Short mmCIF file of C-alpha atoms in Angstrom, two decimals:
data_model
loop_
_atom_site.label_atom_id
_atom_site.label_comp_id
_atom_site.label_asym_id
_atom_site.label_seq_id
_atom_site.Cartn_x
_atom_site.Cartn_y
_atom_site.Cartn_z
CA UNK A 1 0.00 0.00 0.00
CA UNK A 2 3.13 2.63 0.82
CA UNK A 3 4.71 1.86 -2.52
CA UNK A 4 1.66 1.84 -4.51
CA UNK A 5 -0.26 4.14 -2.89
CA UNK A 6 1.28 6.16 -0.52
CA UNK A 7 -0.75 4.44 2.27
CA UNK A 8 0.47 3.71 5.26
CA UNK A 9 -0.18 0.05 6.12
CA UNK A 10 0.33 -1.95 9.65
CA UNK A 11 0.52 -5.97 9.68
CA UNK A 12 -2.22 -5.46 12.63
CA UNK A 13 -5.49 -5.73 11.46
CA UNK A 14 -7.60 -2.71 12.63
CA UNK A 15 -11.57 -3.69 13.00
CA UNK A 16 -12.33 -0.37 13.84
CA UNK A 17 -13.60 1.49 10.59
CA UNK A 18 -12.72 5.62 10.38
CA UNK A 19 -15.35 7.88 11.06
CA UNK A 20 -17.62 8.19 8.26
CA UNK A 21 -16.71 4.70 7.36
CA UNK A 22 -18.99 1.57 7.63
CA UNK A 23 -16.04 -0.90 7.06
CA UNK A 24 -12.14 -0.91 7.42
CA UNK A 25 -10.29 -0.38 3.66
CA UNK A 26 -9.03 -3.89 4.21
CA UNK A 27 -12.37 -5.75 4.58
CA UNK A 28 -13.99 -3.43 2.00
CA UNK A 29 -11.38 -4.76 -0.75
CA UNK A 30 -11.01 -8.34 0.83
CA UNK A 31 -15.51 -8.46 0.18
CA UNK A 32 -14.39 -7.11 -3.30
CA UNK A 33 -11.87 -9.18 -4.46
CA UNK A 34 -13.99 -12.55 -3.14
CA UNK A 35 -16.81 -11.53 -4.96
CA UNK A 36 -16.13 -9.91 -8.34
CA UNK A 37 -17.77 -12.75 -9.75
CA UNK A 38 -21.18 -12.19 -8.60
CA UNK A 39 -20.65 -8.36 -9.20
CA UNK A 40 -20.24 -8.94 -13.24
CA UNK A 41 -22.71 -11.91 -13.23
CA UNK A 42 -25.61 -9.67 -11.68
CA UNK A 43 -27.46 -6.87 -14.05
CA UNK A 44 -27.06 -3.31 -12.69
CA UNK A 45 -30.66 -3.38 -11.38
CA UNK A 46 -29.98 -5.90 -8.92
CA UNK A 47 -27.37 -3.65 -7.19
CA UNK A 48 -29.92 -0.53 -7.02
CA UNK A 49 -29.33 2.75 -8.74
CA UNK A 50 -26.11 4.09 -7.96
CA UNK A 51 -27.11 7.07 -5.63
CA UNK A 52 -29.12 4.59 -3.91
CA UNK A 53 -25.38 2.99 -3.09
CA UNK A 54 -23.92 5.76 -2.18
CA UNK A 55 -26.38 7.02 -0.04
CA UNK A 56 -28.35 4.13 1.60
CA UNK A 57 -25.24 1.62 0.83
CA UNK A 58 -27.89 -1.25 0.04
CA UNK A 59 -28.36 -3.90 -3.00
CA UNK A 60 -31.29 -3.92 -4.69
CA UNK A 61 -32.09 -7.44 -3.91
CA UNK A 62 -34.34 -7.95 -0.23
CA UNK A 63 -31.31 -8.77 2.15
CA UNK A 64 -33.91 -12.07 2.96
CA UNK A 65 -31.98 -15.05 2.45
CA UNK A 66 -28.38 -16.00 1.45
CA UNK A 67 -28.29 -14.14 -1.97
CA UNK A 68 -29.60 -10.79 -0.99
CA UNK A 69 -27.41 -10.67 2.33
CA UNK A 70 -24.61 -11.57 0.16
CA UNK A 71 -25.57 -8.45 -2.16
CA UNK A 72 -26.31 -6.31 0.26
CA UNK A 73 -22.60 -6.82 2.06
CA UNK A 74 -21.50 -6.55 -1.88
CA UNK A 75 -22.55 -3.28 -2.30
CA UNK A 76 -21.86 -1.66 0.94
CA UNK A 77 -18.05 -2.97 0.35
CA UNK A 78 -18.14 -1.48 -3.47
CA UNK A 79 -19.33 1.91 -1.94
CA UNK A 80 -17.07 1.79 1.13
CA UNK A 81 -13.81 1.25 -1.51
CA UNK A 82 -15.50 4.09 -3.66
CA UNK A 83 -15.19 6.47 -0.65
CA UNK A 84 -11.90 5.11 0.39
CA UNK A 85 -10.40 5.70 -3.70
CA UNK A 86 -12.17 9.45 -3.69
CA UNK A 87 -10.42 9.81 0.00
CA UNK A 88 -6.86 8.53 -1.85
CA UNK A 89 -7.17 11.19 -4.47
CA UNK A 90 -8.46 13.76 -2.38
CA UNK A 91 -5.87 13.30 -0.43
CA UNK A 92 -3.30 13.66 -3.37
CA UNK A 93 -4.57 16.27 -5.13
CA UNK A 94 -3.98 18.36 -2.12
CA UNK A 95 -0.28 18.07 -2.24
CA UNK A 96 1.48 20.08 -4.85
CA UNK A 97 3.33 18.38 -8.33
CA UNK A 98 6.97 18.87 -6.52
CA UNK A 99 5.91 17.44 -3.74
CA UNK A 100 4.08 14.62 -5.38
CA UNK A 101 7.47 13.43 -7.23
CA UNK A 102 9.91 14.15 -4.62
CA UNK A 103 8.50 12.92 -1.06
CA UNK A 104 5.24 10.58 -2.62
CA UNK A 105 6.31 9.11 -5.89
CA UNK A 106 4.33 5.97 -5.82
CA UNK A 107 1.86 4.27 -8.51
CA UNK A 108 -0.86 6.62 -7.14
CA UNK A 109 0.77 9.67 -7.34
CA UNK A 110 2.13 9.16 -11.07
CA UNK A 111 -1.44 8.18 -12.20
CA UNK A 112 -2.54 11.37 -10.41
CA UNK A 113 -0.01 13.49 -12.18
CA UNK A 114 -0.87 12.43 -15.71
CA UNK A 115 -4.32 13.57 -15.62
CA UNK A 116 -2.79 17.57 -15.49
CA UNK A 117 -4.40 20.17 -13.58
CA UNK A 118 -7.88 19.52 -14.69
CA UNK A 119 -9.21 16.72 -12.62
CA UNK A 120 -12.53 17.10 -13.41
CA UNK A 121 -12.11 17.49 -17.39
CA UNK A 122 -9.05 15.27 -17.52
CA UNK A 123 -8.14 12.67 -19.92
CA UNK A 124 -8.10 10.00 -19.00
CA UNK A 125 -10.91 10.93 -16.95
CA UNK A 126 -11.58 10.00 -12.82
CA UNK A 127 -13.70 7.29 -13.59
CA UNK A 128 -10.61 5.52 -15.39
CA UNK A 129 -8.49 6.50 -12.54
CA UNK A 130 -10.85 4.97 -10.12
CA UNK A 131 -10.46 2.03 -12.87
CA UNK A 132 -7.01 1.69 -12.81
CA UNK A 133 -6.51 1.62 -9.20
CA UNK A 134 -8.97 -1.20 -8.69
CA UNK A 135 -6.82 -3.31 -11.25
CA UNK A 136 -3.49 -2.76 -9.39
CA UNK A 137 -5.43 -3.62 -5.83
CA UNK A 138 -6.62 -7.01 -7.38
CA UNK A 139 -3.75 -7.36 -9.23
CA UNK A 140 -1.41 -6.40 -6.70
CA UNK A 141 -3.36 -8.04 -3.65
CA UNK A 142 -4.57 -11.39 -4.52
CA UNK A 143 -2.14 -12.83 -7.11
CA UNK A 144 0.79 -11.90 -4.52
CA UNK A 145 -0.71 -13.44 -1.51
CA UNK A 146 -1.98 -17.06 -3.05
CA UNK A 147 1.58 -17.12 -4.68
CA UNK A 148 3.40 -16.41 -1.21
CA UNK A 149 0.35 -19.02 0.04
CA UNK A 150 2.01 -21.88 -2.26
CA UNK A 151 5.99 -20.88 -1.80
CA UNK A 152 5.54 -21.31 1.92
CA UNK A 153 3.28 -24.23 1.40
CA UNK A 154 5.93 -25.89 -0.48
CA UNK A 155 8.51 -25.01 1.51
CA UNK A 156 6.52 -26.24 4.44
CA UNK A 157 6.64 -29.52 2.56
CA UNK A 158 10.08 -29.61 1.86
CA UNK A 159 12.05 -29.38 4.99
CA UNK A 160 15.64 -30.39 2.72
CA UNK A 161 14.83 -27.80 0.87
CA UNK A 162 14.14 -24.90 3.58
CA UNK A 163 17.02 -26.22 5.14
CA UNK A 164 18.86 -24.62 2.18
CA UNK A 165 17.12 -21.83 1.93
CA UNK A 166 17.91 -20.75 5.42
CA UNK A 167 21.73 -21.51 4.73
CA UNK A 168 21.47 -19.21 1.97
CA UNK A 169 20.04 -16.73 3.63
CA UNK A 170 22.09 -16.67 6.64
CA UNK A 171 25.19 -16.78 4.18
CA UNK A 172 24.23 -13.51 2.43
CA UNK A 173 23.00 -11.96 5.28
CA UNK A 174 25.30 -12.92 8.22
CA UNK A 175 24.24 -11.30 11.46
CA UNK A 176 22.51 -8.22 9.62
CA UNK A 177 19.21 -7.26 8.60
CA UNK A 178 18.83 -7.03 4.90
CA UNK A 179 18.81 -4.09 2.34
CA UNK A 180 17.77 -3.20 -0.96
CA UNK A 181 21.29 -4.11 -1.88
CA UNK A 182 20.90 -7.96 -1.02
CA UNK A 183 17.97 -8.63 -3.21
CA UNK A 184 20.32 -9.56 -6.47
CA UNK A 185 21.97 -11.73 -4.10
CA UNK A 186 19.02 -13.63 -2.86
CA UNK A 187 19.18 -16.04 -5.41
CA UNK A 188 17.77 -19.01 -4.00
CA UNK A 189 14.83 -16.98 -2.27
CA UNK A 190 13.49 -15.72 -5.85
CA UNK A 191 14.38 -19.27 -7.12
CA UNK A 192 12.10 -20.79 -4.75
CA UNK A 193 8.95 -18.17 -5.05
CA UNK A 194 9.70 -18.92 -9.35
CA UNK A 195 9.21 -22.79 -8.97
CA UNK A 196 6.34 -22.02 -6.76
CA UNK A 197 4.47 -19.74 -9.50
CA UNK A 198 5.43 -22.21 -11.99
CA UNK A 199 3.65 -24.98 -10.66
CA UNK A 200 0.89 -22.88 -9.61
CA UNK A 201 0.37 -19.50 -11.66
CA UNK A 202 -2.06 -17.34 -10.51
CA UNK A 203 -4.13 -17.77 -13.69
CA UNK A 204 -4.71 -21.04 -15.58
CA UNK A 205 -4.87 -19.17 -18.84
CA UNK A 206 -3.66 -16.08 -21.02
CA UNK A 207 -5.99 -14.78 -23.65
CA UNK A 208 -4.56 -13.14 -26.53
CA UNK A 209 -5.93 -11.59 -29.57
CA UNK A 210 -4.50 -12.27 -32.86
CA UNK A 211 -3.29 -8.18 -34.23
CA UNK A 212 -2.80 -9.25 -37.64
CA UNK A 213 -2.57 -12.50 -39.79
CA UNK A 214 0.47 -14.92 -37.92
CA UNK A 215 1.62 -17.96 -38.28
CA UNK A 216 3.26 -19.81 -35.75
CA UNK A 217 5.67 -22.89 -35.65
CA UNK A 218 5.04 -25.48 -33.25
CA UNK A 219 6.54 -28.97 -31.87
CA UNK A 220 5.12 -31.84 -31.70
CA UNK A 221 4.33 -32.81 -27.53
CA UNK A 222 6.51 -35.55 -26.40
CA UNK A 223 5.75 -38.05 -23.70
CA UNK A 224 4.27 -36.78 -20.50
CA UNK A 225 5.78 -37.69 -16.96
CA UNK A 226 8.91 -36.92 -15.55
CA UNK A 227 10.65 -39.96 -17.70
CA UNK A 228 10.73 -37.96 -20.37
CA UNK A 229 14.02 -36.86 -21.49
CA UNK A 230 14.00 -33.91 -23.60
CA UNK A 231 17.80 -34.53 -25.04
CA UNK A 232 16.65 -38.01 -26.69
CA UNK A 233 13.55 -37.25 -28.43
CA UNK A 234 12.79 -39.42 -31.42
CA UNK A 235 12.11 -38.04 -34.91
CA UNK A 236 8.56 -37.50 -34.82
CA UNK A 237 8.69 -35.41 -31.52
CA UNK A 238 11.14 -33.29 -33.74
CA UNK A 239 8.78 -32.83 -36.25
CA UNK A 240 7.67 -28.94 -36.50
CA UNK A 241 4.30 -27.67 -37.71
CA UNK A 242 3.12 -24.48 -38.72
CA UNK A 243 -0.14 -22.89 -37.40
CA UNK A 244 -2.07 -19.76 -39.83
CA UNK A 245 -3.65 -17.64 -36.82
CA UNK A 246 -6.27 -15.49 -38.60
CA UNK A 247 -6.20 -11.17 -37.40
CA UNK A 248 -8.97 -11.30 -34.59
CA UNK A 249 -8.87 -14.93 -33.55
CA UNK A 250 -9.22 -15.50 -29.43
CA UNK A 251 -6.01 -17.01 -28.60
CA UNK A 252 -5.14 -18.90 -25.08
CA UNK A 253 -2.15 -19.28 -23.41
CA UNK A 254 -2.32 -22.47 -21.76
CA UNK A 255 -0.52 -21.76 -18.56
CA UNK A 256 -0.48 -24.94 -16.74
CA UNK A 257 0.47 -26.88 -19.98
CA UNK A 258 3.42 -24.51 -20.89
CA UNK A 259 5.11 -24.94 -17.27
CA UNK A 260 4.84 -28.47 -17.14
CA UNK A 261 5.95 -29.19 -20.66
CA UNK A 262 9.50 -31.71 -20.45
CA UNK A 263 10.34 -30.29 -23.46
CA UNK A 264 11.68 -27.22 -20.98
CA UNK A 265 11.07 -28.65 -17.68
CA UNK A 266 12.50 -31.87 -16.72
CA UNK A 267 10.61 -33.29 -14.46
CA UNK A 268 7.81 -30.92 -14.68
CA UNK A 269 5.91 -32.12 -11.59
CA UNK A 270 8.18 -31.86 -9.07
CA UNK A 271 9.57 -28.63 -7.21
CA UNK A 272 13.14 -28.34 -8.01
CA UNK A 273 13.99 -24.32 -7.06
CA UNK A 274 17.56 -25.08 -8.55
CA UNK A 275 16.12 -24.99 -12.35
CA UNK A 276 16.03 -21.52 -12.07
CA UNK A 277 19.17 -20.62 -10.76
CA UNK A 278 20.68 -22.11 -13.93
CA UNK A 279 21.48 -18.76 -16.11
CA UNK A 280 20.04 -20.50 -19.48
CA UNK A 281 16.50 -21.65 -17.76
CA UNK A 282 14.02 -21.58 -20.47
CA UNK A 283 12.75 -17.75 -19.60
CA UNK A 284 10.00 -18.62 -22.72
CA UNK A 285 8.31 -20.83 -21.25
CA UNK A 286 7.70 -19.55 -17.86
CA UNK A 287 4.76 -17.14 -18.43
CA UNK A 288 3.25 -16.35 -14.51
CA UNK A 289 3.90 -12.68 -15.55
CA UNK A 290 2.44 -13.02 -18.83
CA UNK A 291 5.15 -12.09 -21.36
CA UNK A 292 6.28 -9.91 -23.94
CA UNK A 293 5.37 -6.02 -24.65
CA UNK A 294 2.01 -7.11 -22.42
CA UNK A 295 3.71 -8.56 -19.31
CA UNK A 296 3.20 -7.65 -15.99
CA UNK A 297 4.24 -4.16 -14.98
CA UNK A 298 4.63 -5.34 -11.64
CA UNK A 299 6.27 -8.09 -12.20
CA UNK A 300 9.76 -6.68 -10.30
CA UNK A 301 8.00 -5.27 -7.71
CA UNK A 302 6.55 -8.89 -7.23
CA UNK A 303 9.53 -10.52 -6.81
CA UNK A 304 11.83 -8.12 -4.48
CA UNK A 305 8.29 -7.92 -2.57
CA UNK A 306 8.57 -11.51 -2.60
CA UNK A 307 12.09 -11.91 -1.60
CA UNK A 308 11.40 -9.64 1.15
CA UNK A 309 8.64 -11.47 2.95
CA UNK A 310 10.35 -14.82 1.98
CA UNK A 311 13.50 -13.89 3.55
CA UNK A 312 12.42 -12.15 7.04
CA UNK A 313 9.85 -14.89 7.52
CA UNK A 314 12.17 -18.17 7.12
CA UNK A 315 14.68 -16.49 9.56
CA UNK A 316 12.80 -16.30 12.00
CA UNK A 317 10.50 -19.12 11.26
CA UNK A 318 10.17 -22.60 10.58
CA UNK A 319 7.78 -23.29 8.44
CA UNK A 320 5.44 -27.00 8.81
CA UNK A 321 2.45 -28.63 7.75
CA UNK A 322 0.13 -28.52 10.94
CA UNK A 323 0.23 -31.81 11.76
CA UNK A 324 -3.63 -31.16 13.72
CA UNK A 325 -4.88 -29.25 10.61
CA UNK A 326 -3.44 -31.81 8.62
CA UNK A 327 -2.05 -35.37 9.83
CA UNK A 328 -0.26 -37.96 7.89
CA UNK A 329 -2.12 -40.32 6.19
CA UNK A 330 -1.02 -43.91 5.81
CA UNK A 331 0.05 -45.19 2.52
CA UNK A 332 -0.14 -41.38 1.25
CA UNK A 333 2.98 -40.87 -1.80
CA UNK A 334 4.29 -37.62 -1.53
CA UNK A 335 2.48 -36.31 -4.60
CA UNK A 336 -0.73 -36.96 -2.69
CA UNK A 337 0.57 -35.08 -0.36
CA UNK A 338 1.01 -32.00 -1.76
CA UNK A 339 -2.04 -31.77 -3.63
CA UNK A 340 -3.93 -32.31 -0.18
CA UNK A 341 -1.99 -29.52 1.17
CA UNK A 342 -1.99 -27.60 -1.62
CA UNK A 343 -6.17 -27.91 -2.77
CA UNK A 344 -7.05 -25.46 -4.95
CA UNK A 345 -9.82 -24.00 -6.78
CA UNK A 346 -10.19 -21.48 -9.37
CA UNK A 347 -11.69 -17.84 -8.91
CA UNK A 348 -10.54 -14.97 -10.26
CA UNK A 349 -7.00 -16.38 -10.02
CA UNK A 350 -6.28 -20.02 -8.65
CA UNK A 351 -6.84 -19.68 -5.23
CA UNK A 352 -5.72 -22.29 -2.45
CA UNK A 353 -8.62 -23.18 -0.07
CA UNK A 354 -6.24 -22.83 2.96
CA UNK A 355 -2.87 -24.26 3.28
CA UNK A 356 -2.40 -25.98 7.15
CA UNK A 357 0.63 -24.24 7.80
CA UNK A 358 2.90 -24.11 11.57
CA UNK A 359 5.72 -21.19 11.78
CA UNK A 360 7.82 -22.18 14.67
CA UNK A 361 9.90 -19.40 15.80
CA UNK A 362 13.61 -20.70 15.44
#
């Protein structure tokens, strides 16, 4: 929130909204993000007119039964992050340009600037601002928390493995607390949170649409499993094809596919961190951020925030499954394992349903 929006932020939860506030920003945007779904499903009228919202901060729907309730919390959080995004630019806009680029240059304050000194005529207008800085709180909020979900998670299950990690660590660190200048030498941490996202992306899909006429040359899929040795392939899995991709055809990226092909990844299924600290991994074929001209802005920002939270937390932690949440079941292989751990569903990103997880202070 401080780097994106000049906000300041505490890791202590504070139930007690602001005056003039129903709800807290952070259970306004948590309501939000869980429920954009039923938001875009629903016609307009079912939310009420929007005055209706801002004043009475009530759905349309009776709040009788589970559906209207459910609206009814809907729309008070909409209005509630409304008020809190007017509040944010309010805010800004009473700070002068200089000050805005010297002591508050964050996301907010450079979207602010580019709209000039006519807020109310501005192009792009408030409305797109308002747009914009819903995108980077989903984008920002929920894709980095399910993928710091799943890097602990598999640490958790991998005690070898955060065994290392903590060497590392403590080897570039020594007695210190880190900097800004350790994060290129964090290796292992950003290997770790990469094998994480590969296995589980925040989205199972990219769609693309086709600019102009393309063609594309593909390969031929060789064997699945982790048997499959990408230096001995036969002559038809060398075989090449092209594909003619029409202007305006719907194109998907198929995430999961991509970052478990053996043609890149050997041994696709299990979590090997070291892959990427090889300086030739396949960087094409690992598409979390998206990729290209249309990748992730935030993609750096992801990963030193990333390293950051990865780093303090395994120093002073270790991590475990919860062996009350969830014990060890006979006969279990280690696959089975993880995916009981590690169950998943799929909302607006892939979402874990809640991973068991013990932090032991060290």
């Amino acid at each position: 929130m401080a780097a994106g929006f000049g906000q300041a932020d505490s890791w202590v939860a504070d139930t007690r909204p602001p005056p003039g506030q129903a709800i807290t920003f952070h259970q306004s945007l948590l309501e939000v993000i869980n429920n954009v779904p039923l938001r875009a499903l629903l016609p307009q009228w079912v939310w009420g007119s929007q005055t209706g919202q801002n004043v009475l901060a009530v759905g349309g729907l009776s709040g009788r039964g589970w559906l209207g309730k459910r609206v009814q919390r809907l729309a008070v959080a909409y209005s509630e992050l409304a008020m809190y995004m007017k509040e944010m630019l309010n805010d800004e806009l009473e700070h002068s340009p200089g000050q805005k680029q010297r002591e508050r240059g964050n996301i907010f304050s450079n979207l602010v600037s580019a709209m000039g000194n006519d807020v109310e005529n501005a192009d792009p207008s408030k409305n797109d601002l308002f747009g914009d800085m819903f995108i980077f709180l989903l984008g920002g909020f929920e894709t980095s928390v399910h993928a710091l979900a799943y890097t602990f998670g598999f640490i958790a299950l991998d005690q070898e493995e955060q065994q290392l990690l903590y060497d590392h660590i403590e080897s570039v660190l020594e007695d210190r607390e880190p900097t800004y200048t350790d994060i290129s030498k964090l290796t292992r941490v950003l290997a770790v949170f990469l094998e994480a996202l590969r296995l589980y992306p925040a989205g199972a899909s990219l769609p693309k649409t086709a600019a102009e006429d393309s063609t594309f040359t593909a390969k031929a899929a060789i064997p699945e499993g982790d048997l499959a040795d990408p230096s001995n392939l036969g002559e038809k899995e060398k075989r090449q094809t092209t594909v003619f991709v029409p202007k305006g055809s719907e194109v998907l990226y198929d995430i999961a596919a991509v970052h478990h092909n053996p043609r890149y990844w050997p041994e696709p299924y299990s979590f090997k961190p070291e892959r990427f600290l090889d300086p030739n991994w396949p960087k094409e074929a690992f598409i979390s951020f998206s990729t290209g001209s249309r990748g992730c802005m935030g993609r750096r920002f992801a990963e030193i925030e990333a390293i950051a939270i990865i780093t303090l937390i395994i120093r002073r932690y270790k991590v475990s499954v919860d062996p009350l949440l969830c014990p060890d079941v006979v006969g279990e292989s280690k696959v089975q394992r993880r995916d009981r751990v590690l169950k998943s569903y799929l909302h607006i990103t892939i979402t874990p349903h809640g991973i068991p997880l013990l932090f032991t202070k060290r």
